[in-house]
Coordinates of N, CA and C in Angstrom, one line a residue:
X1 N 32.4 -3.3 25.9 CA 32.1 -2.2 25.0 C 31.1 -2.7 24.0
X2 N 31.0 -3.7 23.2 CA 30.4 -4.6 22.6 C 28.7 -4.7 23.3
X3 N 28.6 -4.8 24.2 CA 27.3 -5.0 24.6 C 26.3 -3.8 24.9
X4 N 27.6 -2.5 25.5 CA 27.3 -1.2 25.7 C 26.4 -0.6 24.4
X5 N 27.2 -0.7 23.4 CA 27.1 -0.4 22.0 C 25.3 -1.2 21.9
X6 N 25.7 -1.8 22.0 CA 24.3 -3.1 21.5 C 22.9 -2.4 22.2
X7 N 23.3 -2.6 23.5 CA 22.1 -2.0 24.3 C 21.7 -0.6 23.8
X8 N 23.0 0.3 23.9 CA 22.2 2.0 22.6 C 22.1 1.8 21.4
X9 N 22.2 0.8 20.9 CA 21.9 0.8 19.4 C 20.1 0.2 19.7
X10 N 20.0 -0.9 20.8 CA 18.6 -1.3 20.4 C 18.0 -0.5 21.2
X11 N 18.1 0.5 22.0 CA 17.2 1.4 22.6 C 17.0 2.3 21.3
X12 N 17.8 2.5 20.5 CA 17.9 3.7 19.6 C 16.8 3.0 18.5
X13 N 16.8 1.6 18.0 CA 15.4 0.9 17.3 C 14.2 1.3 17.8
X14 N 13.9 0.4 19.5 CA 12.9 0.7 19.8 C 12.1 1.9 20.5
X15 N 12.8 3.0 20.4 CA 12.5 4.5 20.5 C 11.7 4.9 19.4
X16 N 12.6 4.7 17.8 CA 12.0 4.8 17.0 C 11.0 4.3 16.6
X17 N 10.7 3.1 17.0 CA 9.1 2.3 16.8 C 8.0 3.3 17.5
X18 N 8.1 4.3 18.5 CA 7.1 5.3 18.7 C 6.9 5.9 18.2
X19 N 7.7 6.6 17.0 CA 7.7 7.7 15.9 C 6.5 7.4 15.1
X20 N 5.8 8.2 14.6 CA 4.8 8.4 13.6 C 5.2 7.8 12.5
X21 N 5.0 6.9 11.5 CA 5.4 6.0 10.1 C 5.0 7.2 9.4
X22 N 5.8 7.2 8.1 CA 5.8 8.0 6.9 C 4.8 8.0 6.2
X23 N 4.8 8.4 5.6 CA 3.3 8.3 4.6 C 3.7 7.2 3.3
X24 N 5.4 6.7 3.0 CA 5.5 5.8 2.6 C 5.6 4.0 3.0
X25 N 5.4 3.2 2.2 CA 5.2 1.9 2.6 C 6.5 1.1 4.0
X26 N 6.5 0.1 4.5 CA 7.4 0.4 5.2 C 8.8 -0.8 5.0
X27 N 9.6 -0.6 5.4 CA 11.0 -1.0 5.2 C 11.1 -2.5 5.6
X28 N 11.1 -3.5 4.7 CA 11.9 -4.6 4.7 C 13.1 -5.1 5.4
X29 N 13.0 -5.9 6.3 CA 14.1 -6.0 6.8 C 14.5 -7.8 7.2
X30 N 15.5 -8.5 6.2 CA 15.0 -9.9 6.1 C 16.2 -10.3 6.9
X31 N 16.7 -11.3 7.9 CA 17.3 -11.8 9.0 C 17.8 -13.2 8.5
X32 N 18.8 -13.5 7.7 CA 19.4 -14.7 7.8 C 20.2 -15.6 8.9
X33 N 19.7 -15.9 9.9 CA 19.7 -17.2 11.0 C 19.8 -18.5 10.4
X34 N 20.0 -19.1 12.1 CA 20.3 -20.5 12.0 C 20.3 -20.6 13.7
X35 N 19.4 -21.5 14.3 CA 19.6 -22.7 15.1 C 20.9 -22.8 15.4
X36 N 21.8 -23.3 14.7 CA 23.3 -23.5 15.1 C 24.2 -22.8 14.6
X37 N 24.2 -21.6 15.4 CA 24.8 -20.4 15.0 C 24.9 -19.4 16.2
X38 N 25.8 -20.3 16.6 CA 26.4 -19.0 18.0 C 26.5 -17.7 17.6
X39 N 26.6 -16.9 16.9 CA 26.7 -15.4 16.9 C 25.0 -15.1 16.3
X40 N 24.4 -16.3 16.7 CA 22.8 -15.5 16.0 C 22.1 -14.9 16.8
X41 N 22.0 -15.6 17.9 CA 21.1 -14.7 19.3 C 20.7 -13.2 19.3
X42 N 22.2 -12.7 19.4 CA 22.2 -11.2 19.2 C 21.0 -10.5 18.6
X43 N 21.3 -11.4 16.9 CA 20.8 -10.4 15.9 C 19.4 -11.0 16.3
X44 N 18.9 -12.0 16.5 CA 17.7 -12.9 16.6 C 17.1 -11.6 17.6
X45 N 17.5 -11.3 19.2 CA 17.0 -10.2 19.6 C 16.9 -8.8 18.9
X46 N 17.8 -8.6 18.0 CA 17.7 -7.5 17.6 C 16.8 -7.3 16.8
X47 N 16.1 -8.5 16.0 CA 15.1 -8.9 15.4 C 13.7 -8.3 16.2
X48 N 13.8 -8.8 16.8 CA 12.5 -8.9 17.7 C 12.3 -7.7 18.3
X49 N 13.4 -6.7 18.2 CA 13.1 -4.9 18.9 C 12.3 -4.3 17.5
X50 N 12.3 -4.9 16.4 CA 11.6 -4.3 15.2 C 10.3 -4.6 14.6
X51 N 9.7 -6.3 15.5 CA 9.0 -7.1 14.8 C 7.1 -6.6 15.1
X52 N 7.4 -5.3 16.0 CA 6.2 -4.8 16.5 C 6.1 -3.6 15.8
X53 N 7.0 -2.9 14.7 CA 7.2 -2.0 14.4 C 6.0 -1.5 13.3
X54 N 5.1 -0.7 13.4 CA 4.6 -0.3 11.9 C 5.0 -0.2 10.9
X55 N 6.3 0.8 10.8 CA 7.1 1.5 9.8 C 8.0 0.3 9.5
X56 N 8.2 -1.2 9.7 CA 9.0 -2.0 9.4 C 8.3 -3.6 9.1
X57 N 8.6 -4.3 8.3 CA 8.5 -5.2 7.9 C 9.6 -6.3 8.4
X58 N 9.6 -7.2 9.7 CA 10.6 -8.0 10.2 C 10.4 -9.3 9.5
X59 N 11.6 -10.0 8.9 CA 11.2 -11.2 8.6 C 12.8 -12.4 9.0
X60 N 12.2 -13.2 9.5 CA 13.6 -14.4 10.0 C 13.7 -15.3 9.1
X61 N 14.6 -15.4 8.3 CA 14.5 -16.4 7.2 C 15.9 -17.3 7.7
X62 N 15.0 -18.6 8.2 CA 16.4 -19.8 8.8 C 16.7 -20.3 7.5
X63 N 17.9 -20.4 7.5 CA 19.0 -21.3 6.1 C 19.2 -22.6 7.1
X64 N 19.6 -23.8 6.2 CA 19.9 -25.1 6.2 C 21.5 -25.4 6.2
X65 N 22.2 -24.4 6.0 CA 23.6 -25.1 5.8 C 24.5 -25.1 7.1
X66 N 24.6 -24.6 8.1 CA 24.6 -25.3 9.7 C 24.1 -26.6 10.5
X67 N 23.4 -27.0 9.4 CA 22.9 -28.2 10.1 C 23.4 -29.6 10.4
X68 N 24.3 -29.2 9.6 CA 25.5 -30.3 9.7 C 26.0 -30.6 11.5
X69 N 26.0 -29.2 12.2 CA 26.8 -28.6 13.2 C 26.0 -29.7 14.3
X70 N 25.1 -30.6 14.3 CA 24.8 -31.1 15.9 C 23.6 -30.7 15.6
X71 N 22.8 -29.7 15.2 CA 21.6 -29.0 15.5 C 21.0 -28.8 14.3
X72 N 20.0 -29.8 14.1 CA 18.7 -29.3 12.9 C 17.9 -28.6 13.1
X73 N 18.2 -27.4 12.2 CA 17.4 -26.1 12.7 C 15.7 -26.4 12.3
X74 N 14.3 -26.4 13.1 CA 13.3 -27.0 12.9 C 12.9 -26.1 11.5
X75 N 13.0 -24.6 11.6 CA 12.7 -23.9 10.8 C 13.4 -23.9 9.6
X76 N 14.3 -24.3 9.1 CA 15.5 -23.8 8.0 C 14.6 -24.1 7.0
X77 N 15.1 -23.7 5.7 CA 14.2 -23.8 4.3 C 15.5 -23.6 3.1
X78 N 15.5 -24.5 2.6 CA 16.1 -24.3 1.5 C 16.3 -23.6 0.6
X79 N 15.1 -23.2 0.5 CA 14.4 -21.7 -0.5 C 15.2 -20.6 0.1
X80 N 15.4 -20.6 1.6 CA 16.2 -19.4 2.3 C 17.1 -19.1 2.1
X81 N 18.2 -20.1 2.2 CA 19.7 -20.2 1.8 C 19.7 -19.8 0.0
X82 N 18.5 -20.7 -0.3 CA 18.6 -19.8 -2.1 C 18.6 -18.4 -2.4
X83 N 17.6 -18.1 -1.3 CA 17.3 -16.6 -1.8 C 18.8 -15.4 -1.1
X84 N 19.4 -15.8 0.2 CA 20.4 -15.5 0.2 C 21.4 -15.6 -0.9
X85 N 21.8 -16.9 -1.4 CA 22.6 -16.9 -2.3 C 22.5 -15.9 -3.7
X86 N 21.3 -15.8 -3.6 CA 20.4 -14.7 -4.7 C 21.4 -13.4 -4.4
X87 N 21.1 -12.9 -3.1 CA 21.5 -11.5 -2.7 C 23.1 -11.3 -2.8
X88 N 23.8 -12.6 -2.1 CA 25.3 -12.6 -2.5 C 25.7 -12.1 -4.4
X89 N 25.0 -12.5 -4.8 CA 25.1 -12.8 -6.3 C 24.6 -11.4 -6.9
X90 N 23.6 -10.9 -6.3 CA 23.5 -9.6 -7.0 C 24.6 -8.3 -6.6
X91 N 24.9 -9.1 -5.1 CA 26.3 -7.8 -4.3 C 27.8 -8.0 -5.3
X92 N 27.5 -9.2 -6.0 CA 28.8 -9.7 -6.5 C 30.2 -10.5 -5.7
X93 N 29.3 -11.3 -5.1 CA 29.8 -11.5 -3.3 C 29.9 -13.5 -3.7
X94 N 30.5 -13.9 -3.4 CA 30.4 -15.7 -3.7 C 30.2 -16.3 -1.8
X95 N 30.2 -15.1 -0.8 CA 30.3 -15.8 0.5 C 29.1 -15.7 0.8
X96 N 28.2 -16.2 1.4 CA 27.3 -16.1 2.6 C 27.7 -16.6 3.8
X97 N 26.2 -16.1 5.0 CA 27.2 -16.2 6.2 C 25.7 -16.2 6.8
X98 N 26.2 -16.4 8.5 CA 25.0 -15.8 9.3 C 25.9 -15.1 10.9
X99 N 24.5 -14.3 11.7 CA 23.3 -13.7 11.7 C 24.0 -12.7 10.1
X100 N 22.7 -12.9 9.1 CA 23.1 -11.1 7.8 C 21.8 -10.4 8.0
X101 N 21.5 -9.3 7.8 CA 20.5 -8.6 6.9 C 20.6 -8.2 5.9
X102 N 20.0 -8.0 5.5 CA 19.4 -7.0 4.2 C 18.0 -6.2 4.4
X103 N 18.2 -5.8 4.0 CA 17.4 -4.3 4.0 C 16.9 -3.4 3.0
X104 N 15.9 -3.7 2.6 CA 15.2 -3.3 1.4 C 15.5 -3.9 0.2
X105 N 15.8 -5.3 0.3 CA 16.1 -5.8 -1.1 C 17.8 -5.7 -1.6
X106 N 18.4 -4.4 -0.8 CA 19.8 -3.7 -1.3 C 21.2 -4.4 -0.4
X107 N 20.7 -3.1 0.8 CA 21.3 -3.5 2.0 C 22.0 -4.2 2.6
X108 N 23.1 -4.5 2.6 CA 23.5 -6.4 3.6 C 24.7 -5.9 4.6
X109 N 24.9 -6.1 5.6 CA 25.0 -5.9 6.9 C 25.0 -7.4 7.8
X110 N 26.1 -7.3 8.6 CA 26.2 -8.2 9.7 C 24.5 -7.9 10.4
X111 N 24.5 -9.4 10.8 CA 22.8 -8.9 11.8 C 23.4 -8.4 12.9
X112 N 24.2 -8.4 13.7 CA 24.1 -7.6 15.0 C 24.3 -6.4 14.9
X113 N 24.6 -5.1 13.8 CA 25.0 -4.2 13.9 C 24.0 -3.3 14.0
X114 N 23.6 -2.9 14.8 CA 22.1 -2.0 15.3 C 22.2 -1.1 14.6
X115 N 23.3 -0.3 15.0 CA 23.7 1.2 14.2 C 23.5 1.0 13.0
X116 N 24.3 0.4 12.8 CA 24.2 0.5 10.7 C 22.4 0.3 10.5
X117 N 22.1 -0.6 11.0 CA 20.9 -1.2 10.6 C 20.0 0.0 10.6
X118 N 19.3 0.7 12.1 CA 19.2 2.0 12.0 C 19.4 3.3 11.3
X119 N 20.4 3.4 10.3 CA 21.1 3.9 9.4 C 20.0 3.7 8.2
X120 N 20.0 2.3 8.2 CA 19.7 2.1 6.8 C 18.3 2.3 7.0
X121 N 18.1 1.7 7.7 CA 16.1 1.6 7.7 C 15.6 3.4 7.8
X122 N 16.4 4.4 8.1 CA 15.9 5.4 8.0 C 16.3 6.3 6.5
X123 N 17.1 5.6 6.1 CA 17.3 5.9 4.7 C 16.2 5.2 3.9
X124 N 15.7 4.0 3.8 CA 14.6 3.5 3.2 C 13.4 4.4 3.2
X125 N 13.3 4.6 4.4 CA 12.1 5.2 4.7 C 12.1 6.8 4.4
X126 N 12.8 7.3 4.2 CA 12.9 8.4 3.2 C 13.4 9.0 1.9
X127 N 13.5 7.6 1.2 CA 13.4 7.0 -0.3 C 12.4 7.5 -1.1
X128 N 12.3 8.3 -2.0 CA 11.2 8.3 -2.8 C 9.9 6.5 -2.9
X129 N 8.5 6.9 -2.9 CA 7.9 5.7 -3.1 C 7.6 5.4 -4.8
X130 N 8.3 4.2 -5.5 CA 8.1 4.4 -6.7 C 6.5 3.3 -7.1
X131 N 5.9 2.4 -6.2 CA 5.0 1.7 -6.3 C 4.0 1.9 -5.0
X132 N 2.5 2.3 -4.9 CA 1.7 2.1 -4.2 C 1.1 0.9 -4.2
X133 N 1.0 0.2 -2.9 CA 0.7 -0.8 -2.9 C -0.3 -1.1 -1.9
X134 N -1.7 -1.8 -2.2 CA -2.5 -2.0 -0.9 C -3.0 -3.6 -1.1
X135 N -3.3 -3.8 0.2 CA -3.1 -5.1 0.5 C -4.6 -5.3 1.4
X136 N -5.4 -6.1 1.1 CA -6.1 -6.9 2.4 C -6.6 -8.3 2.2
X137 N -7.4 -8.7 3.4 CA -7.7 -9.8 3.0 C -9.2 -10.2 3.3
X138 N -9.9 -11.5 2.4 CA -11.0 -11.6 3.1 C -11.7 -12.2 4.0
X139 N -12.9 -13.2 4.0 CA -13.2 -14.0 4.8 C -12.7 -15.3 4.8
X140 N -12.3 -15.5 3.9 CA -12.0 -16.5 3.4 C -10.7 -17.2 3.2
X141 N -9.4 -16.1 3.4 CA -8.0 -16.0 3.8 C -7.4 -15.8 2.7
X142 N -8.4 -15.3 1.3 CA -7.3 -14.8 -0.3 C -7.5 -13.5 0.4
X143 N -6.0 -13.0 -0.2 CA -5.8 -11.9 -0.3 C -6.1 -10.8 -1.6
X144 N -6.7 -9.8 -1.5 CA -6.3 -8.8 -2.3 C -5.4 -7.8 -2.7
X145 N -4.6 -7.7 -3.9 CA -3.7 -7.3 -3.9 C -3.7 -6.2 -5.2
X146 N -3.5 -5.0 -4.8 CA -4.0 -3.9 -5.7 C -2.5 -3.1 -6.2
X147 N -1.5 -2.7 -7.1 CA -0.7 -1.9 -6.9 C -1.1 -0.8 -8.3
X148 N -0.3 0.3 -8.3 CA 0.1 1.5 -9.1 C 1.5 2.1 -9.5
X149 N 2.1 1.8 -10.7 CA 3.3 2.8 -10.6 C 3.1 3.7 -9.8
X150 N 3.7 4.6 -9.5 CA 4.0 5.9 -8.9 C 5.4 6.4 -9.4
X151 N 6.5 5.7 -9.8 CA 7.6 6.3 -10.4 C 8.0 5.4 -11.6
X152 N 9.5 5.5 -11.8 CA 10.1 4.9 -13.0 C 10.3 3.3 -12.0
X153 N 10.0 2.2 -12.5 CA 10.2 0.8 -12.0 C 10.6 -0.1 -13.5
X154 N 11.3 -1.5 -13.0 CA 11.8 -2.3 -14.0 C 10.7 -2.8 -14.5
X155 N 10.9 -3.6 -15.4 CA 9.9 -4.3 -16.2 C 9.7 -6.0 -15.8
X156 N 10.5 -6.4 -14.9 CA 10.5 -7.5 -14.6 C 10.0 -8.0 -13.1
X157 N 9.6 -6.8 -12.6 CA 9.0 -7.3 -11.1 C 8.4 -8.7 -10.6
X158 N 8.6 -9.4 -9.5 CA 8.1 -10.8 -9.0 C 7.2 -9.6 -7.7
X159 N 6.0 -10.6 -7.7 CA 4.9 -10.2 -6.5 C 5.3 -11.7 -5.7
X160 N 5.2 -11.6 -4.6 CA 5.8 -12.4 -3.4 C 4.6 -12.4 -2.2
X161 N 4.0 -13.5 -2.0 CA 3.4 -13.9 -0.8 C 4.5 -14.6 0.0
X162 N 4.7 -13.9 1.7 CA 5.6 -14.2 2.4 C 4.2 -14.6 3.5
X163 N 4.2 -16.0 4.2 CA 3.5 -15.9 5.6 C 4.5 -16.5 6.6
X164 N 4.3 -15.9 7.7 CA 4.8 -16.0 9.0 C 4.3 -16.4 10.6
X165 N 5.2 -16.7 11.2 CA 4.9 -17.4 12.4 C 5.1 -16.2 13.1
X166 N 4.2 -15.5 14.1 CA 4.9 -14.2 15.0 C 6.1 -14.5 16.0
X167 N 6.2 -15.4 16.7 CA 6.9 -15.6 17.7 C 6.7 -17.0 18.2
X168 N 8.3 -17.4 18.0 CA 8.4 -19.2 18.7 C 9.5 -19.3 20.1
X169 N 9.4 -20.1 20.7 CA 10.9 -19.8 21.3 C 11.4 -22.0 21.1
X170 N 12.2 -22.0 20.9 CA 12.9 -23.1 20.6 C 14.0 -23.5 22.4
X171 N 13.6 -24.6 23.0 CA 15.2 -24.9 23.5 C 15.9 -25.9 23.0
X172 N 17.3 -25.4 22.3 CA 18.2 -26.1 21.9 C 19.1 -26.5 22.8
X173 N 18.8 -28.1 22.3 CA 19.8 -29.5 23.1 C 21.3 -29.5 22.4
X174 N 21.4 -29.1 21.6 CA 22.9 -30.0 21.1 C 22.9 -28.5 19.9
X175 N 24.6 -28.6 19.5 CA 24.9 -28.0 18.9 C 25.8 -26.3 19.4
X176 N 26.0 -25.8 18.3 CA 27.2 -24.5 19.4 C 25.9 -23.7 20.3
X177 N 24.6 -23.8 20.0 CA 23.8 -23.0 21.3 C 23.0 -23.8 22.0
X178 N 23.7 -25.1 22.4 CA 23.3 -26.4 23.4 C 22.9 -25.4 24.6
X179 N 21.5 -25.7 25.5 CA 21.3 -25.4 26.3 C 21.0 -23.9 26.3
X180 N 20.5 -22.9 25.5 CA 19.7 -21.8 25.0 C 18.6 -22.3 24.9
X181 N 17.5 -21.4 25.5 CA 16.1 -21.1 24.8 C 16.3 -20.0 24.2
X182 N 15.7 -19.7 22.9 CA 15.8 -18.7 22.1 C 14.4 -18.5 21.5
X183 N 14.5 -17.0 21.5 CA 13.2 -16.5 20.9 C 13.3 -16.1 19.8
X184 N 12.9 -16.8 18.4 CA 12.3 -16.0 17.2 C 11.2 -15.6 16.8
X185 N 10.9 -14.6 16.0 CA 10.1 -13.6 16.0 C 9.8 -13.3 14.1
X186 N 8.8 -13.2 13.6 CA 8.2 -13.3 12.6 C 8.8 -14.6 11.7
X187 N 8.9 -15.4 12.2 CA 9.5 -16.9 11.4 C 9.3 -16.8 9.9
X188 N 9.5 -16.9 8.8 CA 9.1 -17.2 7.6 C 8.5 -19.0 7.6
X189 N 7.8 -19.0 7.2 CA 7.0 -20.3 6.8 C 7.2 -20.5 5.3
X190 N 7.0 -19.7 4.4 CA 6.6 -19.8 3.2 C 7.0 -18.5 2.3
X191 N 7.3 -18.5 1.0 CA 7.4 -17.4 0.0 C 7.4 -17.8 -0.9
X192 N 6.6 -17.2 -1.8 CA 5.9 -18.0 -3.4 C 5.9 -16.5 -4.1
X193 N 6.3 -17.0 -4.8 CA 5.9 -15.6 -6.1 C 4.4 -16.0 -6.7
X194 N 3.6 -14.9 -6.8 CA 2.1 -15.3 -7.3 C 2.2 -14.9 -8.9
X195 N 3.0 -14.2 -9.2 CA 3.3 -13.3 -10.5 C 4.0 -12.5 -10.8
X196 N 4.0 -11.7 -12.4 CA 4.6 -10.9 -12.1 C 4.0 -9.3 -12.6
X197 N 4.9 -8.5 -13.1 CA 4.3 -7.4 -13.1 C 5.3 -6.0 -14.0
X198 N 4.7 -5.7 -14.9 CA 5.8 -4.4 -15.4 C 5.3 -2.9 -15.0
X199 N 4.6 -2.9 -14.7 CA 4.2 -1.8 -14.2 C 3.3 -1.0 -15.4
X200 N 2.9 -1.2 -16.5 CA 2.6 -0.8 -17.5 C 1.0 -0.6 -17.2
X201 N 0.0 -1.4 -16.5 CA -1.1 -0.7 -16.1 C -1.3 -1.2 -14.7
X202 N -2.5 -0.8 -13.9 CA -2.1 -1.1 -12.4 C -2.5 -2.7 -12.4
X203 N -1.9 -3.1 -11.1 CA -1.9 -4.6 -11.0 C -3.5 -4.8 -10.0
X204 N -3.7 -5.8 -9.9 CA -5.7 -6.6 -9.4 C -5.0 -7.6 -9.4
X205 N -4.5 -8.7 -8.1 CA -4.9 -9.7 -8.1 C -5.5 -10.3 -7.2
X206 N -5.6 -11.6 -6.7 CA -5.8 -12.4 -5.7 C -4.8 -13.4 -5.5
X207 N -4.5 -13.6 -4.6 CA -3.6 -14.6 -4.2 C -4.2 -15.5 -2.2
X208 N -4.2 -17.1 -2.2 CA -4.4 -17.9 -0.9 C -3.4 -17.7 -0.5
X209 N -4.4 -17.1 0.9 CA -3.2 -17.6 2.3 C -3.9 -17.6 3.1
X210 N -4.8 -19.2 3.3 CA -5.8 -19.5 4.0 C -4.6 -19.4 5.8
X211 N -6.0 -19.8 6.5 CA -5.0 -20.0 7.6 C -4.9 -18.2 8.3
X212 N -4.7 -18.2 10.0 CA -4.4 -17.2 10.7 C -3.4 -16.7 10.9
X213 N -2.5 -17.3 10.5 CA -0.9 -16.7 11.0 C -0.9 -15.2 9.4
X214 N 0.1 -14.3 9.7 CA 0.0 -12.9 9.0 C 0.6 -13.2 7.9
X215 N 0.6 -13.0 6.4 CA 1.0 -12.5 5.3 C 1.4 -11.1 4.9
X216 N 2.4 -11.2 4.1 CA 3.1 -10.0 3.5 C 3.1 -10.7 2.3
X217 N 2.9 -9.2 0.9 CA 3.0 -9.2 0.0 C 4.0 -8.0 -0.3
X218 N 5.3 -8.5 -1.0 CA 6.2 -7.7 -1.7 C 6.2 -7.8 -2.7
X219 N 6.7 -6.6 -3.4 CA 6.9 -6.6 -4.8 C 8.7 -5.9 -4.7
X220 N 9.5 -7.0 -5.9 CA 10.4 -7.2 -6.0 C 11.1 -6.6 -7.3
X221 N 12.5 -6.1 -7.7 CA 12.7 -6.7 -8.8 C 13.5 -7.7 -8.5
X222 N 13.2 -8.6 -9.7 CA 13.3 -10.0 -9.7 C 13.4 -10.5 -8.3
X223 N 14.3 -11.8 -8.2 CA 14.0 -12.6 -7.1 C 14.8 -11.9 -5.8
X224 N 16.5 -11.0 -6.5 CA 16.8 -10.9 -5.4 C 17.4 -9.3 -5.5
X225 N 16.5 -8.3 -6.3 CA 16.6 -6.7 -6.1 C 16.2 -5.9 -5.2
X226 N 15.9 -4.8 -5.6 CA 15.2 -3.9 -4.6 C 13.8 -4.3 -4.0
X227 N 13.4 -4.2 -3.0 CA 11.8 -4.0 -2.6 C 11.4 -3.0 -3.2
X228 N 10.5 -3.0 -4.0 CA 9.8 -1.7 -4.5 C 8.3 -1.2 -3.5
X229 N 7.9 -2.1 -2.9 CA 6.6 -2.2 -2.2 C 6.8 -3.2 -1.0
X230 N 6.0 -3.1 0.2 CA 5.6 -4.4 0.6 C 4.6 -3.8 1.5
X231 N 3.4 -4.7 2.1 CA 2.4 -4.3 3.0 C 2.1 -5.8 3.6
X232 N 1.7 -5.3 4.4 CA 1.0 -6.7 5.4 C 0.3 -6.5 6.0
X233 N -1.1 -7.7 6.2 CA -2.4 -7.9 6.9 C -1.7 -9.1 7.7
X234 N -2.9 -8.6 9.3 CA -2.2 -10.2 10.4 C -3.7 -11.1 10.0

């Protein structure tokens, strides 16, 4: 039943990746994994039905605290498990866990649950847009980064340079997925806040992200609120 489910939940994703994108920015969607995390595969595919998506923002953010298990996850980041711990803390939640999402900054959800996931990503995306945000880059690999209120927003926003790895596949020797090749898909490398922002006149910056792998720039409240924006250049 379990897998039945799975398979029409990820046909029901990548169906929707043919639909026409909204005319607003597109949906965040951040994937707390681990290397040594037998229930991550799932979500780790389920990852990857979204990571081609226009209308979606995929991102795999590996945490470190599994590593104890047999298996040092190559990717894990410190900063990841922090910024998790962030999102527990603003749900009012003391546990974390893995495969989770979140979803627009709000959101949090088991990662394997397609349906919900689906649920939510189409509620984002027909969310009022309260920040326009454009994004590119130049020859040189700074970005430009332009935004506008458009509605009521906090006073405390963080602007976030996220870059990523598109697709790796790992085979794990030791640990609970000994003997898996596994495919991840938009890896997080890096996340730096460049600034910040009240929205009080429009925002002009620049921010480096030398190098060919893709950047996303979100705009947040604080470290672990709503997405109010995000855009990405590859």
């Amino acid at each position: 039943m379990i897998k039945r489910l799975t398979a029409a939940a990820l046909a029901s994703l990548t169906l929707a990746s043919t639909a026409p994108a909204l005319a607003g920015g597109p949906v965040v969607v951040e994937l707390f994994t681990s290397q040594g995390c037998s229930s991550c595969p799932p979500a780790d595919a389920i990852l990857g039905e979204l990571a081609d998506r226009e209308d979606v923002i995929a991102l795999s953010l590996h945490v470190d605290y599994w590593d104890y298990l047999g298996w040092v996850d190559e990717f894990a980041d410190p900063a990841h498990t922090a910024r998790q711990r962030g999102y527990a803390r603003a749900a009012k939640s003391t546990m974390i866990y893995t495969p989770q999402m979140v979803i627009g900054g709000t959101d949090q959800i088991v990662g394997t649950k397609a349906m919900q996931l689906a649920k939510f990503i189409d509620q984002h995306k027909n969310a009022p847009d309260v920040v326009s945000l454009k994004l590119s880059r130049d020859g040189s690999g700074a970005l430009q980064i332009s935004a506008q209120r458009t509605g009521d927003v906090p006073s405390d926003m963080l602007v976030q340079v996220v870059r990523y790895m598109r697709e790796r596949v790992v085979s794990i020797r030791s640990g609970e997925n000994a003997g898996k090749d596994v495919t991840y898909h938009n890896v997080v490398e890096s996340m730096v806040s460049v600034g910040g922002w009240n929205g009080d006149a429009d925002l002009n910056m620049q921010a480096d992200a030398p190098g060919d792998h893709p950047a996303v720039v979100l705009i947040q409240d604080g470290s672990s609120g709503p997405i109010l924006a995000a855009a990405r250049v590859d």
